[in-house]
Tab-separated table of C-alpha atoms in Angstrom:
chain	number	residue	atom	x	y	z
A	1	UNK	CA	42.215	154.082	288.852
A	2	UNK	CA	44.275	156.044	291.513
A	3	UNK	CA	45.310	153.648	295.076
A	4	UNK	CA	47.033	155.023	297.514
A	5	UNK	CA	50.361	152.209	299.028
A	6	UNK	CA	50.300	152.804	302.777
A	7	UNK	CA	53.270	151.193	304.263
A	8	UNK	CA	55.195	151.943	307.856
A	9	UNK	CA	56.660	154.953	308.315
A	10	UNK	CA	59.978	153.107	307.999
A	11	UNK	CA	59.798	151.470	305.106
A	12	UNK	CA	62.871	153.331	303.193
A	13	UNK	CA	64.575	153.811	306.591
A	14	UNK	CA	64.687	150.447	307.501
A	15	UNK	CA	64.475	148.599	304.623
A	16	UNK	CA	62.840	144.732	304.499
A	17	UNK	CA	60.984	142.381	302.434
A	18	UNK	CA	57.912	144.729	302.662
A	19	UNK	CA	60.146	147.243	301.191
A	20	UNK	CA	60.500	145.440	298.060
A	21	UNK	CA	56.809	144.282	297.585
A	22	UNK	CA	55.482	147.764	298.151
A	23	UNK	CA	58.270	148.813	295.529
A	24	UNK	CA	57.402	146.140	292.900
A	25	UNK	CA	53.855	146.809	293.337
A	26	UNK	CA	53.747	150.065	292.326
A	27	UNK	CA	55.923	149.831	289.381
A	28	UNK	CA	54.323	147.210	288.034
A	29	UNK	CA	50.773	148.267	288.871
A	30	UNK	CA	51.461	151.658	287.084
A	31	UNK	CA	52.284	149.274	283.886
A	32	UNK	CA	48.956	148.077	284.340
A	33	UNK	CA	47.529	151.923	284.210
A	34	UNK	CA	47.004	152.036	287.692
A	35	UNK	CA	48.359	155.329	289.465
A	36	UNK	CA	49.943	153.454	292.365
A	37	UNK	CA	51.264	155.988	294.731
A	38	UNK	CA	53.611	155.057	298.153
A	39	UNK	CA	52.537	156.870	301.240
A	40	UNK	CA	54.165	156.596	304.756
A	41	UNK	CA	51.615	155.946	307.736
A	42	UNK	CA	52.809	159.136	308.881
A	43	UNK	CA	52.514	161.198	306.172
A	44	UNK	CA	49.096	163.163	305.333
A	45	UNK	CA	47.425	161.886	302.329
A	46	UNK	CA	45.209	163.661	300.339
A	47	UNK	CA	42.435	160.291	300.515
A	48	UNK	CA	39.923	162.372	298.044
A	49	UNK	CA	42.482	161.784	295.672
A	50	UNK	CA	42.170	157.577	295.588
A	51	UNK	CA	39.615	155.452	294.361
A	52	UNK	CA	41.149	152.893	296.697
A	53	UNK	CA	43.005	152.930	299.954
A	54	UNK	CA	46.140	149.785	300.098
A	55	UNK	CA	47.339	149.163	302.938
A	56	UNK	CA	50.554	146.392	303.814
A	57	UNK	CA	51.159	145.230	307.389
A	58	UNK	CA	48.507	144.394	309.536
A	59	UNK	CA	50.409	143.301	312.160
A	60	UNK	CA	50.899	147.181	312.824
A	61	UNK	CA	47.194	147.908	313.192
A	62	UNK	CA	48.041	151.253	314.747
A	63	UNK	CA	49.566	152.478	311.700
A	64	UNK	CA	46.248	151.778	309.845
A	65	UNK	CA	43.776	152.673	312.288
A	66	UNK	CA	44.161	156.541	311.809
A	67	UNK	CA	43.744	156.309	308.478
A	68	UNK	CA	40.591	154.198	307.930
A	69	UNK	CA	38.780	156.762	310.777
A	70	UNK	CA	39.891	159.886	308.850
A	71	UNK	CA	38.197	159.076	305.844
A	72	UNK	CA	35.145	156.082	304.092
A	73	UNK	CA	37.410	155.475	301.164
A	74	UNK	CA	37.095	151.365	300.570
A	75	UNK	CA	40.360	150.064	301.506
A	76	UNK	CA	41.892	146.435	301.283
A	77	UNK	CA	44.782	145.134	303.374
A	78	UNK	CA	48.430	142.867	302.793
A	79	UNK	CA	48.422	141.381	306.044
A	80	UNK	CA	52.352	140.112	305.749
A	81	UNK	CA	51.838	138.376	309.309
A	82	UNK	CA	55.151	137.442	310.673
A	83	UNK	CA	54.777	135.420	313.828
A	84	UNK	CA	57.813	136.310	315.851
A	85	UNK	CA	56.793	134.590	319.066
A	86	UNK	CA	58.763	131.130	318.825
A	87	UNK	CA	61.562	133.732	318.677
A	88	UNK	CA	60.519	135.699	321.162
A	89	UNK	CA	59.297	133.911	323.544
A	90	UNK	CA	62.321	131.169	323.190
A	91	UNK	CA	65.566	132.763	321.780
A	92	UNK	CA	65.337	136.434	322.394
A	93	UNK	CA	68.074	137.437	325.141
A	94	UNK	CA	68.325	139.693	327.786
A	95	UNK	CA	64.933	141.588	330.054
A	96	UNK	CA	63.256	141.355	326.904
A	97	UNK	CA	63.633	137.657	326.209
A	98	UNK	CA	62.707	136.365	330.010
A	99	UNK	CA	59.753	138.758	329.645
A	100	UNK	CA	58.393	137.727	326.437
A	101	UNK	CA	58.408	134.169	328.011
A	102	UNK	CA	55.533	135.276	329.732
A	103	UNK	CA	53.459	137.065	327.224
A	104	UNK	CA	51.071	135.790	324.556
A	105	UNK	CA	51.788	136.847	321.043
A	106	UNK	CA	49.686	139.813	320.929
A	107	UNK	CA	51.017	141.584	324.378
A	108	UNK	CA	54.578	140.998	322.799
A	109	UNK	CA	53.474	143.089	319.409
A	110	UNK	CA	51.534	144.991	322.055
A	111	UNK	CA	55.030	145.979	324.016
A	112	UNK	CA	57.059	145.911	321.670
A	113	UNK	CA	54.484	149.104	319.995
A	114	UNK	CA	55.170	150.940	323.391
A	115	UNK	CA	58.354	150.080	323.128
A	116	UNK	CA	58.750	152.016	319.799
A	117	UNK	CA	57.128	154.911	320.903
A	118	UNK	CA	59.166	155.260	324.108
A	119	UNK	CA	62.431	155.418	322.188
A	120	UNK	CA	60.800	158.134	319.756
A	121	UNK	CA	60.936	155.424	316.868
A	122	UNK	CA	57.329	156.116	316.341
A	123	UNK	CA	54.531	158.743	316.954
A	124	UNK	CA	50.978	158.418	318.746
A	125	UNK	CA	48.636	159.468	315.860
A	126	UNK	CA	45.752	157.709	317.646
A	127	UNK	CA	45.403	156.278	321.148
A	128	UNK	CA	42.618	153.583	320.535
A	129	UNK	CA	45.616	151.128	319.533
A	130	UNK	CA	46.938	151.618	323.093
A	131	UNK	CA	43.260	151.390	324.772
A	132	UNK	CA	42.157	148.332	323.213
A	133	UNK	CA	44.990	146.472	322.785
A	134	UNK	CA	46.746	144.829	319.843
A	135	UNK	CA	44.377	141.598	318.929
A	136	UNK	CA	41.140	144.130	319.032
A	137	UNK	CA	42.906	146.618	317.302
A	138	UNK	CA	43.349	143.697	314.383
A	139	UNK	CA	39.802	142.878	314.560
A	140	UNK	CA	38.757	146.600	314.273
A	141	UNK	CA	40.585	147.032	311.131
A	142	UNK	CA	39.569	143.275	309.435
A	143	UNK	CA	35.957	144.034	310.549
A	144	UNK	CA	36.261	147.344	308.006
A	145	UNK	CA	38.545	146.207	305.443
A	146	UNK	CA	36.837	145.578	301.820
A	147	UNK	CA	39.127	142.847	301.078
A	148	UNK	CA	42.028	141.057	301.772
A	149	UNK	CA	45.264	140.189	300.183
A	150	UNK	CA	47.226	137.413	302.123
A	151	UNK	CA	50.601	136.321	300.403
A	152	UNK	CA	49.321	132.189	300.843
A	153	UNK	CA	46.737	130.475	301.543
A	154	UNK	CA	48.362	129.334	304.645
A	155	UNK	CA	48.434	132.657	305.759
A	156	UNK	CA	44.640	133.433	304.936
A	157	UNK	CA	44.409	130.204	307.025
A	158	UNK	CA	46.146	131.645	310.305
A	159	UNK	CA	43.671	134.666	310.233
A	160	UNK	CA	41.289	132.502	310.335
A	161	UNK	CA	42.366	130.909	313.580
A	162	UNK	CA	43.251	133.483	315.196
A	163	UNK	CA	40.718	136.538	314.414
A	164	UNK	CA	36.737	137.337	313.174
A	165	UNK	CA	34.874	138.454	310.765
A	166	UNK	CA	37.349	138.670	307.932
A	167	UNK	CA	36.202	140.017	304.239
A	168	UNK	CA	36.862	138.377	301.149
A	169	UNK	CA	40.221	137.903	300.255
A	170	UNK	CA	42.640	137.245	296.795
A	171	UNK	CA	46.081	134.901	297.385
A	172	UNK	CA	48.459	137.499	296.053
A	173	UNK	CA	51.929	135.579	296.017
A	174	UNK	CA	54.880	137.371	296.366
A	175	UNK	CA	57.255	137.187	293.537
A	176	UNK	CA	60.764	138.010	291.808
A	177	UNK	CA	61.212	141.020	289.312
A	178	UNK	CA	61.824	138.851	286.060
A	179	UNK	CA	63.526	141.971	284.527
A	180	UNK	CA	66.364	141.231	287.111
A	181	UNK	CA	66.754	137.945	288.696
A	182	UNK	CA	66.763	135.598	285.470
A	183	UNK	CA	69.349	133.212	284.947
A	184	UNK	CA	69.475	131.984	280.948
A	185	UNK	CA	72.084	129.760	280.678
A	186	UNK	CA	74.366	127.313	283.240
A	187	UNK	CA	77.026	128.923	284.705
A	188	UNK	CA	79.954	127.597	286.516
A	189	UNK	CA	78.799	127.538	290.390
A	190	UNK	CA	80.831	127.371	293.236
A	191	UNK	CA	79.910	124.462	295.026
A	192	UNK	CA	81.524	126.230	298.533
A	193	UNK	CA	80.101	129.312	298.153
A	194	UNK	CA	76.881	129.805	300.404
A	195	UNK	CA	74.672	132.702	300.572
A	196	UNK	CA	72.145	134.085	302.980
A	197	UNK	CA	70.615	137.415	302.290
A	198	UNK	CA	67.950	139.040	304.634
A	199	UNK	CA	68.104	141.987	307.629
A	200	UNK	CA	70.287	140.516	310.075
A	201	UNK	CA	68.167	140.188	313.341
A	202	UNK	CA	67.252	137.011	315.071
A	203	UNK	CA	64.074	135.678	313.606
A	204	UNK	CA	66.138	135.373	310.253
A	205	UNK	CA	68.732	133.415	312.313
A	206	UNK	CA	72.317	134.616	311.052
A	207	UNK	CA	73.751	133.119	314.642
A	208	UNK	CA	73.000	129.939	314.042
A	209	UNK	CA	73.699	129.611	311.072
A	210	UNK	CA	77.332	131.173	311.229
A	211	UNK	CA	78.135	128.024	313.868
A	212	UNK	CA	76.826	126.026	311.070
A	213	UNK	CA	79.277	127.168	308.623
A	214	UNK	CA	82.480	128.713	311.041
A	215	UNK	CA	85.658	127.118	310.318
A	216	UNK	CA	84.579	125.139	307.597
A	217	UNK	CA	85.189	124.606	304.386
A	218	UNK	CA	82.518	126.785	303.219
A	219	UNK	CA	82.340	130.449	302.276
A	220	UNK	CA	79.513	132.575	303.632
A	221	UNK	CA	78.332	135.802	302.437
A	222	UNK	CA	75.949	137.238	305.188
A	223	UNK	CA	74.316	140.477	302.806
A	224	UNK	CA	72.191	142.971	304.910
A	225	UNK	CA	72.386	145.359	307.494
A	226	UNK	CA	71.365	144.768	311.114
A	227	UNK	CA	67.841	145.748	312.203
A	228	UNK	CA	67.009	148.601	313.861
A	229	UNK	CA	67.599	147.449	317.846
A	230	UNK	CA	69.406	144.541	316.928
A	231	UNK	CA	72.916	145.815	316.873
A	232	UNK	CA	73.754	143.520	320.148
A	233	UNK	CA	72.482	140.639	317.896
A	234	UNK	CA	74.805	141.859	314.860
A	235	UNK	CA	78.025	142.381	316.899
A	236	UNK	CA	77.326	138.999	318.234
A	237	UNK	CA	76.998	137.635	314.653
A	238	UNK	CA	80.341	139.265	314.089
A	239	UNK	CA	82.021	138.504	317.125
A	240	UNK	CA	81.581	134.324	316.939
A	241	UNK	CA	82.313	134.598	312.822
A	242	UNK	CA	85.390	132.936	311.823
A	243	UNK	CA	87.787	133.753	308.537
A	244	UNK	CA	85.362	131.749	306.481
A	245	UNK	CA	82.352	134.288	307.272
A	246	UNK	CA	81.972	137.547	305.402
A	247	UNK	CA	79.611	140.047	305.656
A	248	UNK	CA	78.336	142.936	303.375
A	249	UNK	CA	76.289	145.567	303.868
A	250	UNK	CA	72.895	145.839	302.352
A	251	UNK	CA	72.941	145.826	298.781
A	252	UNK	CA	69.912	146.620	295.920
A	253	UNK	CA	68.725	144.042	293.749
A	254	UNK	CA	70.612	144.408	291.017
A	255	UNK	CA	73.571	144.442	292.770
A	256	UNK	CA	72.888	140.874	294.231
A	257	UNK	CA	72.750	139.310	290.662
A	258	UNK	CA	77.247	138.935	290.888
A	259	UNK	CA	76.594	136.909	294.505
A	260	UNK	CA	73.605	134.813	293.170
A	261	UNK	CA	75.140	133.833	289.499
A	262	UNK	CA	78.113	132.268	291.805
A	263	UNK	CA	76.544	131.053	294.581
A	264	UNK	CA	75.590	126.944	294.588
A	265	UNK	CA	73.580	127.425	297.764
A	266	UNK	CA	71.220	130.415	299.661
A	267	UNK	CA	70.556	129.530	303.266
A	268	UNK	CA	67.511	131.073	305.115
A	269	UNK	CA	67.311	129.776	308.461
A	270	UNK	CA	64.630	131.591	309.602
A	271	UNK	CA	62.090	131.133	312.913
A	272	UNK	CA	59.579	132.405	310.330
A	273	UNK	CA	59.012	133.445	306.968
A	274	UNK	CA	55.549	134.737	305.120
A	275	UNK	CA	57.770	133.739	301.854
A	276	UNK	CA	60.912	134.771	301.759
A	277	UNK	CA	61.975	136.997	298.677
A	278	UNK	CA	65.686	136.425	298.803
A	279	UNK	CA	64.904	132.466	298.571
A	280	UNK	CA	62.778	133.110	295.849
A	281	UNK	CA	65.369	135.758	293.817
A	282	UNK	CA	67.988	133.092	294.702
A	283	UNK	CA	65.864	129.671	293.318
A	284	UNK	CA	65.396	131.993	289.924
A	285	UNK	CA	69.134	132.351	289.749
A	286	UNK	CA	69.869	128.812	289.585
A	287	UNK	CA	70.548	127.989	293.535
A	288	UNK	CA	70.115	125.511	295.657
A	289	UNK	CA	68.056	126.872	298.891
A	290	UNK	CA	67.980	125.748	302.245
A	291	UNK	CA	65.276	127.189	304.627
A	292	UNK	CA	63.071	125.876	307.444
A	293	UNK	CA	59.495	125.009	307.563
A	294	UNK	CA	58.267	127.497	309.944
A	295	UNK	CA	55.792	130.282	308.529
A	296	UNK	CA	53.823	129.970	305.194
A	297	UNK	CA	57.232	128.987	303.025
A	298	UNK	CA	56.098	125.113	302.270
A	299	UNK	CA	53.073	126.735	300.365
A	300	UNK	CA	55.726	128.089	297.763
A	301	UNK	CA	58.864	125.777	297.986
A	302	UNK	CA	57.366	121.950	298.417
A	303	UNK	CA	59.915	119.729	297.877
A	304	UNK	CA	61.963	122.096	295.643
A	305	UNK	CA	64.123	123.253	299.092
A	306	UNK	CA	66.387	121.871	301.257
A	307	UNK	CA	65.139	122.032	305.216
A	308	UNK	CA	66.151	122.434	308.236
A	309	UNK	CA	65.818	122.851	311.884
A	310	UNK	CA	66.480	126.451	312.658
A	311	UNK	CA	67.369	125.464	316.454
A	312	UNK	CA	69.921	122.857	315.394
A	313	UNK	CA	73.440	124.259	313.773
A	314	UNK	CA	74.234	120.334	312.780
A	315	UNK	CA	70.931	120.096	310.824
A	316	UNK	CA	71.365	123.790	309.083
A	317	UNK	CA	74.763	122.094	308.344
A	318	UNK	CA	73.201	118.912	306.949
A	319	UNK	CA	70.814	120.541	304.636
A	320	UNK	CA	73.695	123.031	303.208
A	321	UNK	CA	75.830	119.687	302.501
A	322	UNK	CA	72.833	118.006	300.670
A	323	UNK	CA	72.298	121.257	298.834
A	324	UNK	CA	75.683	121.655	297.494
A	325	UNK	CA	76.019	118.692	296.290
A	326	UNK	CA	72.589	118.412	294.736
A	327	UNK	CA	71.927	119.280	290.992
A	328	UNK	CA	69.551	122.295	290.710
A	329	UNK	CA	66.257	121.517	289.170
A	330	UNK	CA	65.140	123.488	286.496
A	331	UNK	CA	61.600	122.996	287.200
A	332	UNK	CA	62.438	124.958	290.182
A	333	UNK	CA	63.314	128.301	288.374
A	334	UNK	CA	60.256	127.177	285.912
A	335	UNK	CA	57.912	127.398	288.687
A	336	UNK	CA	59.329	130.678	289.944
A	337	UNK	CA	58.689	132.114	286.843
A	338	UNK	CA	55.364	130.575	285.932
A	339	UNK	CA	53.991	131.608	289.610
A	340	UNK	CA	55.941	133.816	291.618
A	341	UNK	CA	56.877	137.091	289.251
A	342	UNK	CA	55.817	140.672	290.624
A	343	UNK	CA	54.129	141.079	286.706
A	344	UNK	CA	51.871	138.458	287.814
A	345	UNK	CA	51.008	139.577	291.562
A	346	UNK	CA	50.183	143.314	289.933
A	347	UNK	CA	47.661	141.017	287.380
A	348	UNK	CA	45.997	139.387	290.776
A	349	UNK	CA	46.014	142.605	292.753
A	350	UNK	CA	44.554	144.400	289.887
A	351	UNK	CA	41.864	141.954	289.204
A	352	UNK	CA	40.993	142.016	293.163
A	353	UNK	CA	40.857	146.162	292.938
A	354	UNK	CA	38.355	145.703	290.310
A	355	UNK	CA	35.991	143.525	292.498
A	356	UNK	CA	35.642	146.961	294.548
A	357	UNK	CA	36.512	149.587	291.609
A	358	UNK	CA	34.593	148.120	288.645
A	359	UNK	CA	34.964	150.237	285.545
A	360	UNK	CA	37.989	152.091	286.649
């Protein structure tokens, strides 16, 4: 079986979450002896080579839309559907923030589309995205898709709710890469030492969360690198951080193990996660994580996390106190493992291609 990845054209540019699933999935879908090939939306693909079409992101319909009119090749769809309007439409700053006030969550993903194409961030490869609008544009490519892949049932549920005539779907978690993130033994953890690794941008919440911790007797490691328009955001992040607050620039997996084997606590304050892979390569490392409830992250974490209020620095502070001075939980990182590994999304993915390849 040959499948195509399709993921934004920015995916190695400006590196997320996505970034990492889209990675994991092909290697370990190619252990499975499936040819799992990564293709930009803007790159030509050669669709006559694929039994199957993948593609991640449907909250960027107009990145799929092209592709599913250029050619009948069955295709099935990641949805990864962060809901950045509680950010948006409450916290963002500046003409941007009193405008999104306005706007429903669609005309904000809507604008902020023509907003990537005005600053040359993106290309027009079809103009029915901008005629029919975002929601439509979602429904066009659900009413074609041959299955769906949502990362929770929670997820699957918000699709529901909010658009028609969905296809079948699999609940493909999203995992850790066992081969890296694995913590054997107890090690010495530094009960001061606090973590919180993601793209720093506001939905993930650094600004809070540095008045949280500034001037206390914690250590932060913020590990990223700012977002692509979000550098007003980052020098803000820097500006308010005290001497207790250290950042580092983005850093690949295996180069996160030294930070997570010390580390008694990850923080991941965040206006809305789909999962949230760092709390996930952090709970398999033996750490105590702190997160909120907003998004689909409850459907993975239950009562193994610490939470908090995302708008409140005092309660982000309260949760990191109970979570450094909390014993970890082994059934925690037995959970991860048993559940959440990339090994066993590439099983689930490969048993939904199947439903549409059989005998391949």
């Amino acid at each position: 079986m040959r499948v195509a990845l399709i993921a934004r054209s920015t995916l190695f540019t400006a590196k997320g979450g996505d970034t990492i699933q889209v990675e994991k999935t092909a290697k370990y879908m190619n252990c499975l002896g499936v040819q799992a090939d990564i293709k930009l939306t803007h790159e030509k693909i050669d669709y006559s080579a694929y039994d199957l079409l993948h593609f991640f992101n449907l909250i960027r319909p107009g990145d799929i839309l092209p592709h599913i009119r250029a050619n009948a090749k069955p295709f099935v769809v990641t949805p990864i559907m962060v809901n950045y309007s509680e950010y948006d439409k409450g916290y963002r700053k500046g003409i941007a923030g009193r405008l999104f006030k306005m706007l429903s969550e669609n005309q904000i993903e809507y604008l902020k589309a023509v907003g990537r194409l005005v600053k040359g961030q993106e290309k027009i490869r079809n103009y029915s995205y901008f005629i029919n609008g975002h929601k439509k544009s979602i429904n066009n490519v659900l009413r074609k898709a041959s299955w769906l892949l949502p990362n929770s049932q929670l997820e699957y549920s918000q699709l529901v709710n909010n658009y028609s005539a969905l296809p079948g779907y699999s609940i493909i978690p999203n995992g850790v890469d066992e081969e890296i993130f694995i913590q054997k033994k107890d090690v010495e953890k530094d009960n001061l030492m606090i973590l919180s690794v993601a793209r720093i941008e506001g939905i993930k919440n650094q600004l809070n969360l540095i008045k949280a911790i500034n001037n206390s007797k914690y250590k932060l490691y913020i590990i990223g690198s700012p977002a692509v328009n979000q550098s007003k955001y980052y020098k803000q992040c820097r500006a308010l951080a005290g001497a207790n607050i250290h950042f580092v620039d983005y850093l690949q997996q295996n180069e996160l193990i030294q930070y997570y084997r010390k580390a008694k606590v990850h923080v991941l304050p965040s206006w809305f996660e789909t999962c949230g892979l760092s709390t996930l390569e952090a709970g398999a490392m033996l750490c105590n994580v702190v997160i909120s409830d907003k998004g689909f992250v409850y459907e993975y974490f239950n009562d193994h996390a610490f939470y908090c209020d995302p708008a409140s620095p005092s309660s982000i502070l309260e949760a990191i106190d109970k979570a450094s001075a909390s014993n970890y939980s082994k059934a925690f990182q037995q959970k991860i493992f048993k559940d959440y590994t990339w090994n066993a999304a590439a099983m689930k993915t490969f048993n939904a291609y199947q439903k549409l390849i059989p005998g391949k």
